[in-house]
mmCIF file with all atom_site columns, C-alpha atoms in Angstrom:
data_model
loop_
_atom_site.group_PDB
_atom_site.id
_atom_site.type_symbol
_atom_site.label_atom_id
_atom_site.label_alt_id
_atom_site.label_comp_id
_atom_site.label_asym_id
_atom_site.label_entity_id
_atom_site.label_seq_id
_atom_site.pdbx_PDB_ins_code
_atom_site.Cartn_x
_atom_site.Cartn_y
_atom_site.Cartn_z
_atom_site.occupancy
_atom_site.B_iso_or_equiv
_atom_site.pdbx_formal_charge
_atom_site.auth_seq_id
_atom_site.auth_comp_id
_atom_site.auth_asym_id
_atom_site.auth_atom_id
_atom_site.pdbx_PDB_model_num
ATOM 1   C CA . MET V 1 1   ? 84.415 79.838  142.965 1.00 0.00 ? 127 MET V CA 1
ATOM 2   C CA . ASN V 1 2   ? 81.733 82.709  142.089 1.00 0.00 ? 128 ASN V CA 1
ATOM 3   C CA . SER V 1 3   ? 82.946 84.655  138.983 1.00 0.00 ? 129 SER V CA 1
ATOM 4   C CA . ILE V 1 4   ? 81.650 88.000  138.809 1.00 0.00 ? 130 ILE V CA 1
ATOM 5   C CA . THR V 1 5   ? 81.535 89.689  135.271 1.00 0.00 ? 131 THR V CA 1
ATOM 6   C CA . ALA V 1 6   ? 81.590 93.367  134.417 1.00 0.00 ? 132 ALA V CA 1
ATOM 7   C CA . PRO V 1 7   ? 78.420 95.028  132.838 1.00 0.00 ? 133 PRO V CA 1
ATOM 8   C CA . ARG V 1 8   ? 79.158 95.889  129.207 1.00 0.00 ? 134 ARG V CA 1
ATOM 9   C CA . ILE V 1 9   ? 79.462 99.355  128.526 1.00 0.00 ? 135 ILE V CA 1
ATOM 10  C CA . GLY V 1 10  ? 76.410 100.749 126.594 1.00 0.00 ? 136 GLY V CA 1
ATOM 11  C CA . SER V 1 11  ? 73.928 98.057  127.433 1.00 0.00 ? 137 SER V CA 1
ATOM 12  C CA . SER V 1 12  ? 72.264 99.090  130.519 1.00 0.00 ? 138 SER V CA 1
ATOM 13  C CA . PRO V 1 13  ? 68.530 97.751  130.930 1.00 0.00 ? 139 PRO V CA 1
ATOM 14  C CA . GLY V 1 14  ? 67.313 101.444 130.879 1.00 0.00 ? 140 GLY V CA 1
ATOM 15  C CA . ARG V 1 15  ? 68.917 102.058 127.765 1.00 0.00 ? 141 ARG V CA 1
ATOM 16  C CA . ARG V 1 16  ? 67.842 98.849  125.781 1.00 0.00 ? 142 ARG V CA 1
ATOM 17  C CA . ALA V 1 17  ? 64.273 99.933  127.150 1.00 0.00 ? 143 ALA V CA 1
ATOM 18  C CA . ARG V 1 18  ? 64.456 103.403 125.625 1.00 0.00 ? 144 ARG V CA 1
ATOM 19  C CA . ARG V 1 19  ? 65.922 102.075 122.360 1.00 0.00 ? 145 ARG V CA 1
ATOM 20  C CA . ARG V 1 20  ? 63.089 99.387  122.371 1.00 0.00 ? 146 ARG V CA 1
ATOM 21  C CA . SER V 1 21  ? 60.641 102.105 122.887 1.00 0.00 ? 147 SER V CA 1
ATOM 22  C CA . THR V 1 22  ? 62.101 104.537 120.230 1.00 0.00 ? 148 THR V CA 1
ATOM 23  C CA . VAL V 1 23  ? 62.013 101.516 117.796 1.00 0.00 ? 149 VAL V CA 1
ATOM 24  C CA . LEU V 1 24  ? 58.546 100.541 118.425 1.00 0.00 ? 150 LEU V CA 1
ATOM 25  C CA . THR V 1 25  ? 57.235 104.352 118.014 1.00 0.00 ? 151 THR V CA 1
ATOM 26  C CA . LEU V 1 26  ? 59.092 104.721 114.550 1.00 0.00 ? 152 LEU V CA 1
ATOM 27  C CA . LEU V 1 27  ? 57.552 101.306 113.322 1.00 0.00 ? 153 LEU V CA 1
ATOM 28  C CA . PHE V 1 28  ? 54.206 102.553 114.583 1.00 0.00 ? 154 PHE V CA 1
ATOM 29  C CA . ALA V 1 29  ? 54.700 106.056 112.692 1.00 0.00 ? 155 ALA V CA 1
ATOM 30  C CA . LEU V 1 30  ? 55.580 104.339 109.698 1.00 0.00 ? 156 LEU V CA 1
ATOM 31  C CA . ALA V 1 31  ? 52.400 101.889 109.479 1.00 0.00 ? 157 ALA V CA 1
ATOM 32  C CA . MET V 1 32  ? 50.266 104.878 109.935 1.00 0.00 ? 158 MET V CA 1
ATOM 33  C CA . ILE V 1 33  ? 51.960 106.801 107.315 1.00 0.00 ? 159 ILE V CA 1
ATOM 34  C CA . VAL V 1 34  ? 51.701 103.653 104.972 1.00 0.00 ? 160 VAL V CA 1
ATOM 35  C CA . GLY V 1 35  ? 48.240 102.724 106.075 1.00 0.00 ? 161 GLY V CA 1
ATOM 36  C CA . MET V 1 36  ? 46.813 106.485 105.500 1.00 0.00 ? 162 MET V CA 1
ATOM 37  C CA . SER V 1 37  ? 48.671 106.895 102.014 1.00 0.00 ? 163 SER V CA 1
ATOM 38  C CA . PRO V 1 38  ? 45.606 104.962 100.073 1.00 0.00 ? 164 PRO V CA 1
ATOM 39  C CA . ALA V 1 39  ? 42.819 106.703 101.800 1.00 0.00 ? 165 ALA V CA 1
ATOM 40  C CA . GLY V 1 40  ? 44.222 109.989 100.675 1.00 0.00 ? 166 GLY V CA 1
ATOM 41  C CA . HIS V 1 41  ? 44.514 108.847 97.057  1.00 0.00 ? 167 HIS V CA 1
ATOM 42  C CA . LEU V 1 42  ? 40.958 107.272 96.811  1.00 0.00 ? 168 LEU V CA 1
ATOM 43  C CA . SER V 1 43  ? 39.352 110.483 98.165  1.00 0.00 ? 169 SER V CA 1
ATOM 44  C CA . THR V 1 44  ? 41.338 112.250 95.213  1.00 0.00 ? 170 THR V CA 1
ATOM 45  C CA . LEU V 1 45  ? 40.019 109.650 92.718  1.00 0.00 ? 171 LEU V CA 1
ATOM 46  C CA . ALA V 1 46  ? 36.309 109.796 94.209  1.00 0.00 ? 172 ALA V CA 1
ATOM 47  C CA . GLN V 1 47  ? 36.481 113.816 93.663  1.00 0.00 ? 173 GLN V CA 1
ATOM 48  C CA . GLN V 1 48  ? 37.393 113.415 90.194  1.00 0.00 ? 174 GLN V CA 1
ATOM 49  C CA . ALA V 1 49  ? 34.926 110.739 89.275  1.00 0.00 ? 175 ALA V CA 1
ATOM 50  C CA . PRO V 1 50  ? 32.064 111.941 86.866  1.00 0.00 ? 176 PRO V CA 1
ATOM 51  C CA . VAL V 1 51  ? 28.677 112.430 87.941  1.00 0.00 ? 177 VAL V CA 1
ATOM 52  C CA . SER V 1 52  ? 26.109 110.149 86.185  1.00 0.00 ? 178 SER V CA 1
ATOM 53  C CA . GLY V 1 53  ? 22.491 110.586 86.379  1.00 0.00 ? 179 GLY V CA 1
ATOM 54  C CA . LYS V 1 54  ? 19.943 113.044 87.440  1.00 0.00 ? 180 LYS V CA 1
ATOM 55  C CA . LEU V 1 55  ? 20.120 114.545 90.981  1.00 0.00 ? 181 LEU V CA 1
ATOM 56  C CA . PRO V 1 56  ? 16.601 114.161 92.667  1.00 0.00 ? 182 PRO V CA 1
ATOM 57  C CA . GLU V 1 57  ? 14.458 117.341 93.560  1.00 0.00 ? 183 GLU V CA 1
ATOM 58  C CA . LEU V 1 58  ? 14.911 118.142 97.326  1.00 0.00 ? 184 LEU V CA 1
ATOM 59  C CA . THR V 1 59  ? 12.650 120.778 97.812  1.00 0.00 ? 185 THR V CA 1
ATOM 60  C CA . ILE V 1 60  ? 9.279  119.899 99.446  1.00 0.00 ? 186 ILE V CA 1
ATOM 61  C CA . PRO V 1 61  ? 6.330  122.174 99.274  1.00 0.00 ? 187 PRO V CA 1
ATOM 62  C CA . GLN V 1 62  ? 5.318  123.855 102.593 1.00 0.00 ? 188 GLN V CA 1
ATOM 63  C CA . LYS V 1 63  ? 2.181  122.451 104.087 1.00 0.00 ? 189 LYS V CA 1
ATOM 64  C CA . THR V 1 64  ? 0.426  124.129 106.959 1.00 0.00 ? 190 THR V CA 1
ATOM 65  C CA . GLY V 1 65  ? -1.888 122.533 109.654 1.00 0.00 ? 191 GLY V CA 1
ATOM 66  C CA . GLY V 1 66  ? -2.123 119.086 110.176 1.00 0.00 ? 192 GLY V CA 1
ATOM 67  C CA . THR V 1 67  ? -1.047 116.841 113.176 1.00 0.00 ? 193 THR V CA 1
ATOM 68  C CA . LEU V 1 68  ? 2.566  116.252 114.273 1.00 0.00 ? 194 LEU V CA 1
ATOM 69  C CA . ASN V 1 69  ? 3.096  113.126 115.845 1.00 0.00 ? 195 ASN V CA 1
ATOM 70  C CA . VAL V 1 70  ? 6.582  112.468 117.765 1.00 0.00 ? 196 VAL V CA 1
ATOM 71  C CA . GLY V 1 71  ? 7.743  109.506 119.567 1.00 0.00 ? 197 GLY V CA 1
ATOM 72  C CA . ILE V 1 72  ? 9.859  110.055 122.727 1.00 0.00 ? 198 ILE V CA 1
ATOM 73  C CA . SER V 1 73  ? 10.810 107.380 125.021 1.00 0.00 ? 199 SER V CA 1
ATOM 74  C CA . ALA V 1 74  ? 10.399 109.349 128.110 1.00 0.00 ? 200 ALA V CA 1
ATOM 75  C CA . ASP V 1 75  ? 7.902  111.731 129.444 1.00 0.00 ? 201 ASP V CA 1
ATOM 76  C CA . ALA V 1 76  ? 8.373  115.301 129.719 1.00 0.00 ? 202 ALA V CA 1
ATOM 77  C CA . THR V 1 77  ? 8.667  116.765 133.213 1.00 0.00 ? 203 THR V CA 1
ATOM 78  C CA . GLN V 1 78  ? 7.788  120.268 132.585 1.00 0.00 ? 204 GLN V CA 1
ATOM 79  C CA . PHE V 1 79  ? 6.963  122.853 130.183 1.00 0.00 ? 205 PHE V CA 1
ATOM 80  C CA . ASP V 1 80  ? 8.736  125.932 131.119 1.00 0.00 ? 206 ASP V CA 1
ATOM 81  C CA . PRO V 1 81  ? 11.230 126.557 128.602 1.00 0.00 ? 207 PRO V CA 1
ATOM 82  C CA . ALA V 1 82  ? 13.107 128.823 131.136 1.00 0.00 ? 208 ALA V CA 1
ATOM 83  C CA . GLN V 1 83  ? 13.436 125.907 133.533 1.00 0.00 ? 209 GLN V CA 1
ATOM 84  C CA . THR V 1 84  ? 14.000 122.898 131.385 1.00 0.00 ? 210 THR V CA 1
ATOM 85  C CA . GLN V 1 85  ? 17.095 120.338 132.523 1.00 0.00 ? 211 GLN V CA 1
ATOM 86  C CA . ASP V 1 86  ? 16.096 117.401 130.607 1.00 0.00 ? 212 ASP V CA 1
ATOM 87  C CA . ASN V 1 87  ? 15.906 116.556 126.967 1.00 0.00 ? 213 ASN V CA 1
ATOM 88  C CA . PRO V 1 88  ? 12.553 114.950 126.618 1.00 0.00 ? 214 PRO V CA 1
ATOM 89  C CA . SER V 1 89  ? 11.209 118.358 127.909 1.00 0.00 ? 215 SER V CA 1
ATOM 90  C CA . LEU V 1 90  ? 13.480 120.362 125.763 1.00 0.00 ? 216 LEU V CA 1
ATOM 91  C CA . TRP V 1 91  ? 12.242 118.258 122.550 1.00 0.00 ? 217 TRP V CA 1
ATOM 92  C CA . THR V 1 92  ? 8.578  118.603 123.545 1.00 0.00 ? 218 THR V CA 1
ATOM 93  C CA . GLU V 1 93  ? 8.775  122.270 124.177 1.00 0.00 ? 219 GLU V CA 1
ATOM 94  C CA . MET V 1 94  ? 10.795 122.947 120.940 1.00 0.00 ? 220 MET V CA 1
ATOM 95  C CA . GLU V 1 95  ? 7.833  121.660 118.967 1.00 0.00 ? 221 GLU V CA 1
ATOM 96  C CA . ILE V 1 96  ? 5.221  123.426 121.239 1.00 0.00 ? 222 ILE V CA 1
ATOM 97  C CA . PHE V 1 97  ? 6.708  126.729 121.492 1.00 0.00 ? 223 PHE V CA 1
ATOM 98  C CA . SER V 1 98  ? 8.820  127.223 118.415 1.00 0.00 ? 224 SER V CA 1
ATOM 99  C CA . ARG V 1 99  ? 6.060  129.470 116.700 1.00 0.00 ? 225 ARG V CA 1
ATOM 100 C CA . LEU V 1 100 ? 5.257  130.989 119.808 1.00 0.00 ? 226 LEU V CA 1
ATOM 101 C CA . VAL V 1 101 ? 7.984  132.250 121.375 1.00 0.00 ? 227 VAL V CA 1
ATOM 102 C CA . ARG V 1 102 ? 10.925 134.016 119.522 1.00 0.00 ? 228 ARG V CA 1
ATOM 103 C CA . VAL V 1 103 ? 13.861 135.331 120.856 1.00 0.00 ? 229 VAL V CA 1
ATOM 104 C CA . ASN V 1 104 ? 14.884 139.106 120.065 1.00 0.00 ? 230 ASN V CA 1
ATOM 105 C CA . ASN V 1 105 ? 18.277 141.078 120.207 1.00 0.00 ? 231 ASN V CA 1
ATOM 106 C CA . ALA V 1 106 ? 17.701 141.753 123.850 1.00 0.00 ? 232 ALA V CA 1
ATOM 107 C CA . GLY V 1 107 ? 17.505 138.137 124.824 1.00 0.00 ? 233 GLY V CA 1
#
């Protein structure tokens, strides 16, 4: 004889899946909070650390004239700044036209 059992109240598969999802979400959030807290503390310590030694001089004297050597892995396809569609052409044009063409308030 086959026995039929009545489902338990409050334990449907959908409800268990939602509960499991909620528990996993909460555990993930807790792990993120615990994992991120040392990083915040370390950045505070780094900002309070004393600076030792002398900072290097970062100003470079201006040099006029000379030769500019640029290594680009592709050829420029055109030299019209208004029609440029690719990066190698743009990079080349920026070096060539940077001192020749200026944009004013009218565009």
